[in-house]
Backbone as ProteinMPNN parsed JSONL, in Angstrom:
{"seq_chain_A": "XXXXXXXXXXXXXXXXXXXXXXXXXXXXXXXXXXXXXXXXXXXXXXXXXXXXXXXXXXXXXXXXXXXXXXXXXXXXXXXXXXXXXXXXXXXXXXXXXXXXXXXXXXXXXXXXXXXXXXXXXXXXXXXXXXXXXXXXXXXXXXXXXXXXXXXXXXXXXXXXXXXXXXXXXXXXX", "coords_chain_A": {"N_chain_A": [[-29.369, -44.465, 49.624], [-31.541, -42.859, 50.335], [-30.528, -41.728, 52.696], [-28.549, -40.125, 51.597], [-30.073, -38.339, 50.024], [-31.506, -37.035, 52.049], [-29.495, -35.968, 53.637], [-28.861, -33.495, 54.865], [-31.002, -32.996, 56.439], [-32.07, -33.138, 59.584], [-34.333, -33.814, 61.077], [-37.547, -35.141, 60.276], [-40.601, -36.173, 58.618], [-42.135, -39.226, 57.925], [-44.126, -41.557, 56.017], [-44.641, -44.863, 56.127], [-45.593, -47.412, 54.31], [-46.477, -50.74, 54.403], [-44.642, -51.534, 56.248], [-43.551, -53.692, 57.666], [-41.138, -54.771, 59.534], [-39.467, -53.226, 62.344], [-36.677, -52.77, 61.952], [-35.484, -54.561, 60.072], [-35.117, -54.771, 56.585], [-36.018, -52.157, 56.187], [-36.958, -49.036, 54.885], [-37.054, -46.76, 56.351], [-35.777, -46.893, 58.805], [-33.069, -45.968, 59.195], [-33.444, -43.238, 58.939], [-35.149, -42.775, 61.105], [-33.322, -43.364, 63.143], [-31.681, -41.141, 63.053], [-33.301, -39.148, 64.026], [-35.803, -38.692, 62.922], [-39.425, -39.204, 62.567], [-42.615, -40.912, 62.268], [-45.517, -42.308, 60.575], [-46.028, -45.722, 60.617], [-47.19, -48.305, 58.755], [-48.842, -51.344, 58.545], [-50.469, -54.391, 57.673], [-50.007, -56.521, 59.378], [-50.381, -56.926, 62.581], [-48.799, -58.058, 64.535], [-46.287, -56.975, 64.666], [-46.486, -54.604, 65.994], [-45.834, -54.405, 68.874], [-43.006, -54.621, 68.717], [-42.33, -52.326, 67.252], [-43.164, -50.43, 69.125], [-41.263, -50.786, 71.118], [-38.705, -50.574, 69.809], [-38.944, -48.35, 68.173], [-40.174, -45.934, 69.448], [-41.008, -43.285, 68.872], [-42.46, -43.444, 66.58], [-45.712, -43.988, 65.112], [-47.56, -46.807, 65.024], [-49.745, -48.312, 62.78], [-52.073, -50.743, 62.333], [-53.1, -51.752, 59.457], [-54.459, -52.3, 56.19], [-53.807, -50.792, 53.132], [-55.761, -49.151, 50.725], [-58.692, -49.372, 48.644], [-61.999, -50.453, 49.322], [-62.393, -53.951, 49.82], [-60.139, -56.673, 50.493], [-58.284, -59.726, 50.172], [-55.989, -60.842, 52.558], [-52.971, -62.384, 52.503], [-51.267, -64.584, 54.46], [-48.117, -65.817, 55.304], [-45.744, -68.435, 56.201], [-43.325, -67.191, 56.588], [-43.407, -63.974, 57.509], [-42.422, -61.874, 56.005], [-43.263, -62.136, 53.416], [-45.985, -61.7, 53.395], [-49.008, -60.501, 51.948], [-51.351, -58.521, 49.999], [-51.676, -59.26, 47.501], [-52.142, -62.041, 45.85], [-51.009, -63.13, 43.543], [-48.401, -62.213, 43.553], [-47.42, -63.315, 45.887], [-47.941, -66.068, 45.866], [-46.06, -67.936, 44.93], [-44.196, -68.193, 46.859], [-43.249, -68.732, 50.21], [-44.829, -71.16, 52.441], [-48.336, -70.917, 52.538], [-50.267, -69.812, 55.234], [-52.685, -68.728, 56.203], [-55.626, -66.951, 55.101], [-57.18, -63.791, 55.2], [-60.044, -61.822, 55.042], [-60.004, -58.414, 54.499], [-60.92, -55.093, 55.386], [-60.06, -52.354, 53.505], [-58.175, -49.34, 53.971], [-57.937, -45.898, 53.232], [-55.069, -43.833, 52.619], [-55.64, -41.151, 52.867], [-57.41, -41.133, 54.965], [-55.893, -41.74, 57.157], [-53.541, -40.24, 57.335], [-52.69, -37.266, 58.709], [-51.091, -34.754, 58.377], [-49.06, -31.813, 58.164], [-47.01, -31.849, 56.332], [-45.187, -34.201, 54.302], [-42.232, -35.725, 54.242], [-41.162, -38.095, 53.254], [-42.646, -40.742, 51.547], [-42.874, -44.053, 51.755], [-43.452, -46.983, 50.05], [-44.103, -50.342, 50.173], [-45.76, -52.59, 49.035], [-46.032, -55.039, 47.831], [-46.747, -55.337, 44.939], [-49.031, -53.856, 45.034], [-48.771, -51.206, 45.081], [-49.63, -49.007, 43.425], [-52.39, -48.913, 43.966], [-52.27, -48.087, 46.614], [-51.112, -45.518, 46.339], [-53.181, -44.191, 45.007], [-54.929, -43.609, 47.043], [-54.018, -41.482, 48.441], [-54.209, -38.183, 49.79], [-53.65, -35.689, 47.779], [-53.252, -33.042, 48.387], [-51.383, -32.631, 50.323], [-48.294, -33.077, 49.474], [-45.908, -35.601, 49.208], [-42.393, -35.115, 49.518], [-40.453, -36.921, 48.629], [-40.977, -40.07, 47.117], [-40.926, -43.526, 47.529], [-41.366, -46.335, 45.674], [-42.189, -49.645, 44.724], [-41.256, -51.353, 41.755], [-42.585, -50.841, 38.38], [-45.248, -50.292, 38.065], [-46.549, -47.996, 39.017], [-45.373, -45.88, 37.756], [-46.298, -44.243, 35.501], [-48.48, -43.0, 36.702], [-47.26, -41.529, 38.791], [-45.672, -39.787, 37.283], [-47.691, -38.313, 36.001], [-48.607, -36.967, 38.222], [-46.605, -35.181, 38.629], [-44.084, -35.997, 39.462], [-40.61, -36.893, 39.349], [-38.427, -39.459, 38.313], [-35.646, -40.261, 40.201], [-33.829, -42.089, 41.134], [-32.946, -45.581, 41.275], [-33.039, -48.734, 42.779], [-32.58, -52.046, 42.96], [-35.79, -53.408, 43.135], [-36.936, -51.023, 43.865], [-38.082, -47.732, 43.166], [-37.229, -44.348, 43.177], [-38.71, -41.297, 43.642], [-39.004, -37.786, 43.039], [-40.759, -34.882, 44.008], [-41.763, -32.617, 41.604], [-43.13, -30.267, 41.524]], "CA_chain_A": [[-29.781, -43.386, 48.727], [-32.379, -41.92, 51.096], [-29.645, -40.962, 53.591], [-27.896, -39.092, 50.78], [-31.089, -37.338, 49.672], [-31.902, -36.279, 53.243], [-28.303, -35.848, 54.484], [-28.844, -32.242, 55.632], [-32.261, -32.878, 57.173], [-31.919, -33.877, 60.845], [-35.644, -34.33, 61.469], [-38.518, -35.161, 59.197], [-41.777, -37.008, 58.817], [-42.343, -40.218, 56.875], [-45.221, -42.516, 56.055], [-44.045, -46.116, 55.662], [-46.678, -48.367, 54.048], [-45.849, -52.055, 54.248], [-43.454, -51.341, 57.091], [-43.062, -55.011, 58.043], [-40.358, -54.907, 60.769], [-38.878, -51.913, 62.652], [-35.296, -52.576, 61.492], [-35.153, -55.402, 58.919], [-35.656, -54.371, 55.278], [-36.749, -50.911, 56.405], [-36.506, -47.816, 54.205], [-37.152, -45.603, 57.245], [-35.063, -47.074, 60.075], [-31.897, -45.076, 59.303], [-33.96, -41.885, 59.174], [-35.594, -42.783, 62.496], [-32.129, -43.351, 63.996], [-31.101, -39.791, 63.114], [-34.212, -38.211, 64.676], [-37.103, -38.585, 62.254], [-40.54, -39.999, 63.084], [-43.704, -40.959, 61.308], [-46.513, -43.367, 60.62], [-45.629, -46.996, 60.031], [-48.468, -48.961, 58.501], [-48.71, -52.712, 58.061], [-51.613, -55.191, 58.102], [-49.582, -57.506, 60.361], [-50.34, -56.262, 63.89], [-47.847, -58.695, 65.451], [-45.066, -56.172, 64.765], [-46.735, -53.386, 66.779], [-45.01, -54.326, 70.093], [-41.606, -54.357, 68.364], [-42.223, -50.903, 66.927], [-43.292, -49.68, 70.384], [-39.998, -50.894, 71.846], [-37.541, -50.139, 69.039], [-39.185, -47.059, 67.516], [-41.286, -45.346, 70.199], [-41.491, -42.011, 68.292], [-43.352, -43.762, 65.471], [-47.068, -44.463, 65.367], [-47.842, -48.004, 64.238], [-51.154, -48.517, 62.445], [-52.325, -52.053, 61.73], [-54.107, -51.535, 58.419], [-54.123, -52.536, 54.786], [-54.139, -49.55, 52.442], [-56.418, -49.288, 49.43], [-60.124, -49.076, 48.686], [-62.834, -51.644, 49.288], [-61.907, -55.062, 50.636], [-59.177, -57.553, 49.811], [-57.779, -60.852, 50.957], [-54.62, -60.696, 53.057], [-52.356, -63.703, 52.487], [-50.225, -64.663, 55.484], [-47.216, -66.933, 55.031], [-44.909, -68.889, 57.311], [-42.379, -66.092, 56.759], [-44.252, -62.79, 57.331], [-41.841, -60.974, 55.018], [-43.966, -62.314, 52.152], [-47.41, -61.429, 53.518], [-49.38, -59.6, 50.856], [-52.722, -58.458, 49.514], [-51.625, -59.693, 46.113], [-51.836, -63.474, 45.818], [-50.145, -63.417, 42.395], [-47.023, -61.93, 43.945], [-47.019, -64.128, 47.03], [-48.304, -67.478, 45.786], [-44.923, -68.812, 44.646], [-43.238, -68.011, 47.942], [-43.269, -69.619, 51.367], [-46.106, -71.839, 52.701], [-49.49, -70.109, 52.937], [-50.824, -70.271, 56.5], [-54.093, -68.328, 56.309], [-56.066, -65.749, 54.401], [-58.155, -63.018, 55.956], [-60.663, -60.738, 54.283], [-59.752, -57.172, 55.228], [-61.416, -53.809, 54.908], [-58.927, -51.489, 53.213], [-58.279, -47.966, 54.449], [-57.183, -44.953, 52.411], [-54.088, -42.976, 53.304], [-56.295, -39.872, 53.172], [-58.11, -41.28, 56.239], [-54.933, -42.012, 58.225], [-52.454, -39.261, 57.391], [-53.112, -35.899, 59.0], [-49.812, -34.083, 58.628], [-48.9, -30.64, 57.296], [-46.063, -32.174, 55.266], [-44.636, -35.549, 54.294], [-40.926, -35.696, 53.599], [-40.959, -39.365, 52.563], [-43.669, -41.783, 51.503], [-42.255, -45.304, 51.331], [-44.495, -47.991, 49.837], [-43.669, -51.687, 49.82], [-47.049, -53.273, 49.166], [-46.008, -56.276, 47.049], [-47.569, -55.286, 43.738], [-50.258, -53.128, 45.353], [-48.316, -49.827, 45.311], [-50.48, -48.041, 42.73], [-53.632, -48.811, 44.743], [-51.944, -47.279, 47.791], [-50.94, -44.129, 45.889], [-54.476, -43.612, 44.622], [-55.696, -43.229, 48.235], [-53.354, -40.344, 49.078], [-54.755, -36.84, 49.597], [-52.532, -35.014, 47.123], [-53.098, -31.671, 48.879], [-50.098, -32.693, 51.021], [-47.481, -33.864, 48.539], [-44.616, -36.06, 49.728], [-41.219, -34.628, 48.797], [-39.87, -38.108, 48.006], [-41.783, -41.291, 47.171], [-40.278, -44.779, 47.147], [-42.382, -47.29, 45.255], [-41.583, -50.807, 44.069], [-41.661, -51.696, 40.391], [-42.942, -49.811, 37.408], [-46.699, -50.166, 37.909], [-47.033, -46.663, 39.375], [-44.553, -44.87, 37.085], [-47.109, -43.298, 34.725], [-49.299, -42.25, 37.655], [-46.412, -40.548, 39.472], [-45.315, -38.763, 36.294], [-48.883, -37.458, 35.871], [-48.7, -36.159, 39.444], [-45.513, -34.212, 38.656], [-42.88, -36.553, 40.08], [-39.532, -37.322, 38.453], [-37.618, -40.572, 38.799], [-34.288, -39.781, 40.461], [-32.933, -43.205, 41.437], [-33.507, -46.929, 41.259], [-32.19, -49.717, 43.429], [-33.374, -53.265, 42.982], [-37.144, -53.134, 42.653], [-37.41, -49.715, 44.336], [-37.93, -46.516, 42.362], [-37.264, -43.185, 44.057], [-39.302, -40.191, 42.893], [-38.989, -36.465, 43.694], [-41.823, -33.967, 43.59], [-41.239, -31.576, 40.715], [-44.011, -29.089, 41.484]], "C_chain_A": [[-30.624, -42.36, 49.488], [-31.536, -41.109, 52.078], [-28.92, -39.86, 52.832], [-28.875, -37.979, 50.435], [-31.4, -36.433, 50.859], [-30.723, -36.002, 54.175], [-28.286, -34.591, 55.342], [-30.068, -32.074, 56.523], [-32.217, -33.76, 58.417], [-33.233, -34.491, 61.326], [-36.573, -34.261, 60.266], [-39.646, -36.106, 59.543], [-41.936, -37.945, 57.632], [-43.636, -40.974, 57.108], [-44.67, -43.768, 55.385], [-45.153, -47.165, 55.533], [-46.058, -49.719, 53.69], [-44.577, -52.087, 55.059], [-42.789, -52.651, 57.492], [-42.412, -54.997, 59.431], [-39.686, -53.563, 61.062], [-37.454, -51.685, 62.137], [-34.977, -53.356, 60.213], [-35.864, -54.911, 57.66], [-36.431, -53.061, 55.347], [-36.128, -49.75, 55.632], [-36.456, -46.628, 55.157], [-36.328, -45.731, 58.53], [-33.872, -46.121, 60.227], [-32.338, -43.628, 59.542], [-34.463, -41.754, 60.607], [-34.39, -42.628, 63.43], [-31.492, -41.965, 64.077], [-32.071, -38.737, 63.633], [-35.584, -38.053, 64.036], [-38.166, -39.391, 62.999], [-41.624, -40.061, 62.014], [-44.722, -42.033, 61.604], [-45.924, -44.597, 59.955], [-46.892, -47.847, 59.963], [-48.201, -50.352, 57.936], [-49.935, -53.499, 58.524], [-51.276, -56.183, 59.215], [-49.374, -56.841, 61.725], [-49.332, -56.885, 64.852], [-46.556, -57.89, 65.594], [-45.251, -54.902, 65.608], [-45.91, -53.325, 68.061], [-43.536, -54.048, 69.799], [-41.395, -52.891, 68.001], [-42.303, -50.059, 68.196], [-41.983, -49.67, 71.161], [-38.85, -50.239, 71.077], [-37.697, -48.771, 68.375], [-40.352, -46.33, 68.187], [-41.79, -44.004, 69.66], [-42.466, -42.246, 67.137], [-44.733, -44.171, 65.967], [-47.33, -45.632, 64.44], [-49.347, -48.116, 64.024], [-51.28, -49.862, 61.743], [-53.463, -51.89, 60.733], [-53.546, -51.949, 57.072], [-54.637, -51.332, 54.014], [-54.702, -49.847, 51.05], [-57.868, -48.879, 49.566], [-60.907, -50.375, 48.585], [-62.334, -52.699, 50.254], [-60.934, -55.885, 49.804], [-58.846, -58.707, 50.735], [-56.324, -60.56, 51.322], [-54.06, -62.1, 53.219], [-51.18, -63.713, 53.459], [-49.442, -65.959, 55.305], [-46.394, -67.297, 56.26], [-43.774, -67.902, 57.588], [-43.143, -64.802, 56.478], [-43.673, -61.738, 56.376], [-42.641, -61.008, 53.713], [-45.47, -62.093, 52.246], [-47.804, -60.36, 52.509], [-50.878, -59.591, 50.631], [-52.813, -59.015, 48.1], [-51.193, -61.159, 46.053], [-50.916, -63.835, 44.655], [-48.674, -63.2, 42.726], [-46.556, -62.947, 44.972], [-47.161, -65.628, 46.82], [-47.123, -68.417, 45.535], [-43.857, -68.766, 45.745], [-43.356, -69.117, 48.993], [-44.689, -70.178, 51.587], [-47.188, -70.857, 53.19], [-50.079, -70.679, 54.219], [-52.285, -69.916, 56.664], [-54.366, -67.133, 55.409], [-57.148, -65.092, 55.248], [-58.734, -61.959, 55.037], [-60.532, -59.467, 55.119], [-60.457, -55.999, 54.56], [-60.197, -52.925, 54.688], [-59.228, -50.069, 53.661], [-57.439, -47.074, 53.553], [-56.186, -44.164, 53.232], [-54.725, -41.655, 53.703], [-57.027, -39.916, 54.517], [-57.158, -41.459, 57.415], [-53.898, -40.918, 58.417], [-53.031, -37.861, 57.571], [-51.853, -35.128, 59.391], [-49.705, -32.879, 57.704], [-47.917, -30.869, 56.155], [-45.603, -33.62, 55.431], [-43.312, -35.478, 53.541], [-40.704, -36.946, 52.754], [-42.198, -40.234, 52.68], [-42.997, -43.016, 50.936], [-43.347, -46.357, 51.231], [-43.836, -49.293, 49.407], [-44.88, -52.59, 50.022], [-47.163, -54.465, 48.22], [-46.978, -56.26, 45.864], [-48.864, -54.513, 43.906], [-49.977, -51.617, 45.479], [-49.213, -48.774, 44.651], [-51.801, -47.853, 43.462], [-53.429, -47.957, 45.985], [-51.847, -45.806, 47.392], [-52.264, -43.453, 45.568], [-55.314, -43.187, 45.828], [-55.094, -42.033, 48.961], [-54.114, -39.052, 48.796], [-53.611, -35.987, 49.059], [-52.41, -33.539, 47.481], [-51.801, -31.547, 49.679], [-49.226, -33.65, 50.212], [-46.169, -34.308, 49.188], [-43.468, -35.504, 48.874], [-40.594, -35.764, 47.994], [-40.844, -39.271, 48.175], [-40.911, -42.46, 46.729], [-41.401, -45.767, 46.864], [-41.694, -48.433, 44.528], [-42.128, -50.994, 42.663], [-42.075, -50.51, 39.558], [-44.433, -49.544, 37.312], [-47.224, -48.762, 38.18], [-46.279, -45.542, 38.652], [-45.381, -43.822, 36.344], [-47.939, -42.407, 35.65], [-48.469, -41.167, 38.348], [-45.948, -39.448, 38.523], [-46.464, -37.795, 36.091], [-49.02, -36.517, 37.056], [-47.547, -35.172, 39.583], [-44.239, -34.691, 39.321], [-41.891, -36.995, 39.008], [-38.756, -38.452, 39.11], [-36.189, -40.078, 38.987], [-33.312, -40.908, 40.774], [-33.714, -44.512, 41.412], [-32.523, -47.834, 41.959], [-33.001, -50.986, 43.602], [-34.749, -52.967, 42.434], [-37.643, -51.73, 42.999], [-37.082, -48.59, 43.369], [-38.111, -45.337, 43.308], [-37.637, -41.971, 43.211], [-39.247, -38.913, 43.714], [-40.105, -35.61, 43.129], [-41.221, -32.835, 42.775], [-42.096, -30.324, 40.677], [-43.508, -27.986, 42.384]], "O_chain_A": [[-30.454, -41.153, 49.316], [-31.798, -39.922, 52.276], [-28.702, -38.775, 53.372], [-28.537, -36.801, 50.543], [-31.54, -35.22, 50.705], [-30.92, -35.819, 55.376], [-27.744, -34.616, 56.447], [-30.156, -31.107, 57.28], [-32.314, -34.984, 58.319], [-33.236, -35.571, 61.917], [-36.404, -33.437, 59.368], [-39.659, -36.746, 60.595], [-41.88, -37.519, 56.478], [-44.166, -41.03, 58.218], [-44.28, -43.737, 54.218], [-45.594, -47.735, 56.53], [-45.223, -49.817, 52.791], [-43.554, -52.607, 54.612], [-41.567, -52.698, 57.64], [-43.112, -55.202, 60.422], [-39.362, -52.828, 60.129], [-37.057, -50.542, 61.909], [-34.26, -52.845, 59.353], [-37.071, -54.665, 57.675], [-37.411, -52.888, 54.623], [-34.923, -49.511, 55.715], [-35.88, -45.593, 54.82], [-36.2, -44.756, 59.271], [-33.694, -45.529, 61.291], [-31.675, -42.884, 60.266], [-34.229, -40.733, 61.254], [-34.433, -41.856, 64.387], [-30.831, -41.648, 65.065], [-31.726, -37.556, 63.683], [-36.436, -37.343, 64.57], [-37.866, -40.148, 63.923], [-41.564, -39.365, 61.0], [-44.789, -42.586, 62.701], [-45.383, -44.516, 58.852], [-47.566, -48.077, 60.966], [-47.441, -50.518, 56.982], [-50.399, -53.304, 59.648], [-52.175, -56.639, 59.922], [-48.318, -56.265, 61.988], [-49.038, -56.295, 65.891], [-45.805, -58.1, 66.546], [-44.279, -54.205, 65.899], [-45.32, -52.279, 68.334], [-42.884, -53.319, 70.547], [-40.399, -52.285, 68.396], [-41.579, -49.071, 68.324], [-41.633, -48.671, 71.788], [-38.107, -49.435, 71.639], [-36.707, -48.113, 68.054], [-41.397, -46.131, 67.569], [-42.917, -43.62, 69.972], [-43.212, -41.343, 66.761], [-44.893, -44.639, 67.094], [-47.325, -45.48, 63.219], [-50.127, -48.025, 64.972], [-50.674, -50.091, 60.696], [-54.637, -51.891, 61.105], [-52.336, -51.95, 56.846], [-55.771, -50.898, 54.217], [-54.18, -50.682, 50.311], [-58.236, -48.138, 50.477], [-60.523, -51.286, 47.852], [-61.904, -52.388, 51.365], [-60.913, -55.801, 48.576], [-59.104, -58.654, 51.937], [-55.54, -60.093, 50.496], [-54.6, -62.91, 53.973], [-50.224, -62.954, 53.304], [-50.013, -67.041, 55.175], [-46.358, -66.551, 57.239], [-43.315, -67.799, 58.726], [-43.5, -64.545, 55.328], [-44.378, -60.808, 55.985], [-42.687, -60.014, 52.988], [-46.172, -62.283, 51.252], [-47.041, -59.432, 52.243], [-51.586, -60.521, 51.016], [-53.907, -59.215, 47.572], [-50.01, -61.469, 46.192], [-50.117, -64.764, 44.775], [-47.806, -63.921, 42.233], [-45.409, -63.391, 44.927], [-46.54, -66.398, 47.553], [-47.191, -69.591, 45.899], [-42.743, -69.255, 45.557], [-43.54, -70.29, 48.666], [-45.64, -69.702, 50.968], [-46.974, -70.083, 54.123], [-50.36, -71.875, 54.3], [-53.056, -70.709, 57.205], [-53.454, -66.407, 55.013], [-57.925, -65.767, 55.924], [-57.995, -61.274, 54.33], [-60.9, -59.443, 56.294], [-60.57, -55.93, 53.336], [-59.381, -52.765, 55.596], [-60.384, -49.652, 53.723], [-56.34, -47.458, 53.156], [-56.429, -43.863, 54.4], [-54.399, -41.097, 54.75], [-57.244, -38.878, 55.142], [-57.58, -41.339, 58.565], [-53.428, -40.691, 59.532], [-53.752, -37.346, 56.716], [-51.589, -34.887, 60.569], [-50.204, -32.916, 56.58], [-47.97, -30.182, 55.135], [-45.623, -34.183, 56.526], [-43.285, -35.203, 52.342], [-40.128, -36.873, 51.668], [-42.732, -40.438, 53.77], [-42.593, -43.03, 49.773], [-44.078, -46.602, 52.191], [-43.111, -49.344, 48.413], [-45.008, -53.264, 51.044], [-48.269, -54.859, 47.849], [-47.907, -57.064, 45.798], [-49.707, -54.516, 43.009], [-50.833, -50.853, 45.925], [-49.519, -47.754, 45.268], [-52.285, -46.726, 43.567], [-54.313, -47.19, 46.367], [-52.44, -44.946, 48.044], [-52.437, -42.264, 45.836], [-56.308, -42.48, 45.663], [-55.613, -41.617, 49.997], [-54.608, -38.85, 47.687], [-52.709, -35.608, 49.806], [-51.551, -32.847, 46.935], [-51.19, -30.479, 49.709], [-49.4, -34.867, 50.262], [-45.404, -33.471, 49.667], [-43.574, -35.437, 47.649], [-40.247, -35.592, 46.825], [-41.455, -39.439, 49.23], [-40.245, -42.399, 45.696], [-42.27, -46.003, 47.703], [-40.727, -48.217, 43.799], [-43.321, -50.812, 42.419], [-41.942, -49.353, 39.957], [-44.852, -48.663, 36.561], [-48.252, -48.376, 37.622], [-46.531, -44.367, 38.918], [-45.178, -42.625, 36.548], [-48.08, -41.209, 35.408], [-48.914, -40.027, 38.479], [-45.843, -38.291, 38.929], [-46.249, -36.585, 36.016], [-49.498, -35.392, 36.907], [-47.506, -34.405, 40.545], [-43.398, -33.879, 39.706], [-42.274, -37.411, 37.914], [-38.465, -38.411, 40.306], [-35.585, -39.541, 38.059], [-32.099, -40.715, 40.692], [-34.941, -44.545, 41.511], [-31.313, -47.721, 41.761], [-34.002, -50.993, 44.318], [-34.874, -52.341, 41.381], [-38.669, -51.296, 42.475], [-35.979, -48.5, 42.832], [-39.023, -45.323, 44.135], [-36.986, -41.657, 42.215], [-39.42, -38.941, 44.932], [-40.363, -35.615, 41.926], [-40.279, -32.175, 43.213], [-41.831, -29.415, 39.892], [-44.129, -26.927, 42.469]]}, "name": "protein", "num_of_chains": 1, "seq": "XXXXXXXXXXXXXXXXXXXXXXXXXXXXXXXXXXXXXXXXXXXXXXXXXXXXXXXXXXXXXXXXXXXXXXXXXXXXXXXXXXXXXXXXXXXXXXXXXXXXXXXXXXXXXXXXXXXXXXXXXXXXXXXXXXXXXXXXXXXXXXXXXXXXXXXXXXXXXXXXXXXXXXXXXXXXX"}
């Protein structure tokens, strides 16, 4: 769906929160492959070397997005790592928890425009959105679930597509 939305745009800038892996389950890999670049953000720093090798135009930031502090739950399969224990607790074996200082997107993103903001924060998407500096409005936002729907509508976004748990929103301002 994102390739269709951005089919005429050869280059662009994305912010990928909850990036996980450079190619697996990635909303931004196909865009990277056609020439885009951006910030990829994930609390799991073990993926930084892979991003450096497979996506050298991207900037990897090892951070959890939000405000205040939270526990980061790490599982035997890092696909399920999360700040939200309710989402992750019924999954794979818990290996450790770490208390993390959260960082706002407003403190990390310094770009004149954002073509795509992709958020996969396992039930934490609304908290991530609330840390964005809305002076620079993403053209498209991908967010999981319905928890952020009312917030995005208030911000002037319209739902344009849905696939699985992902909702795709376009800026209407």
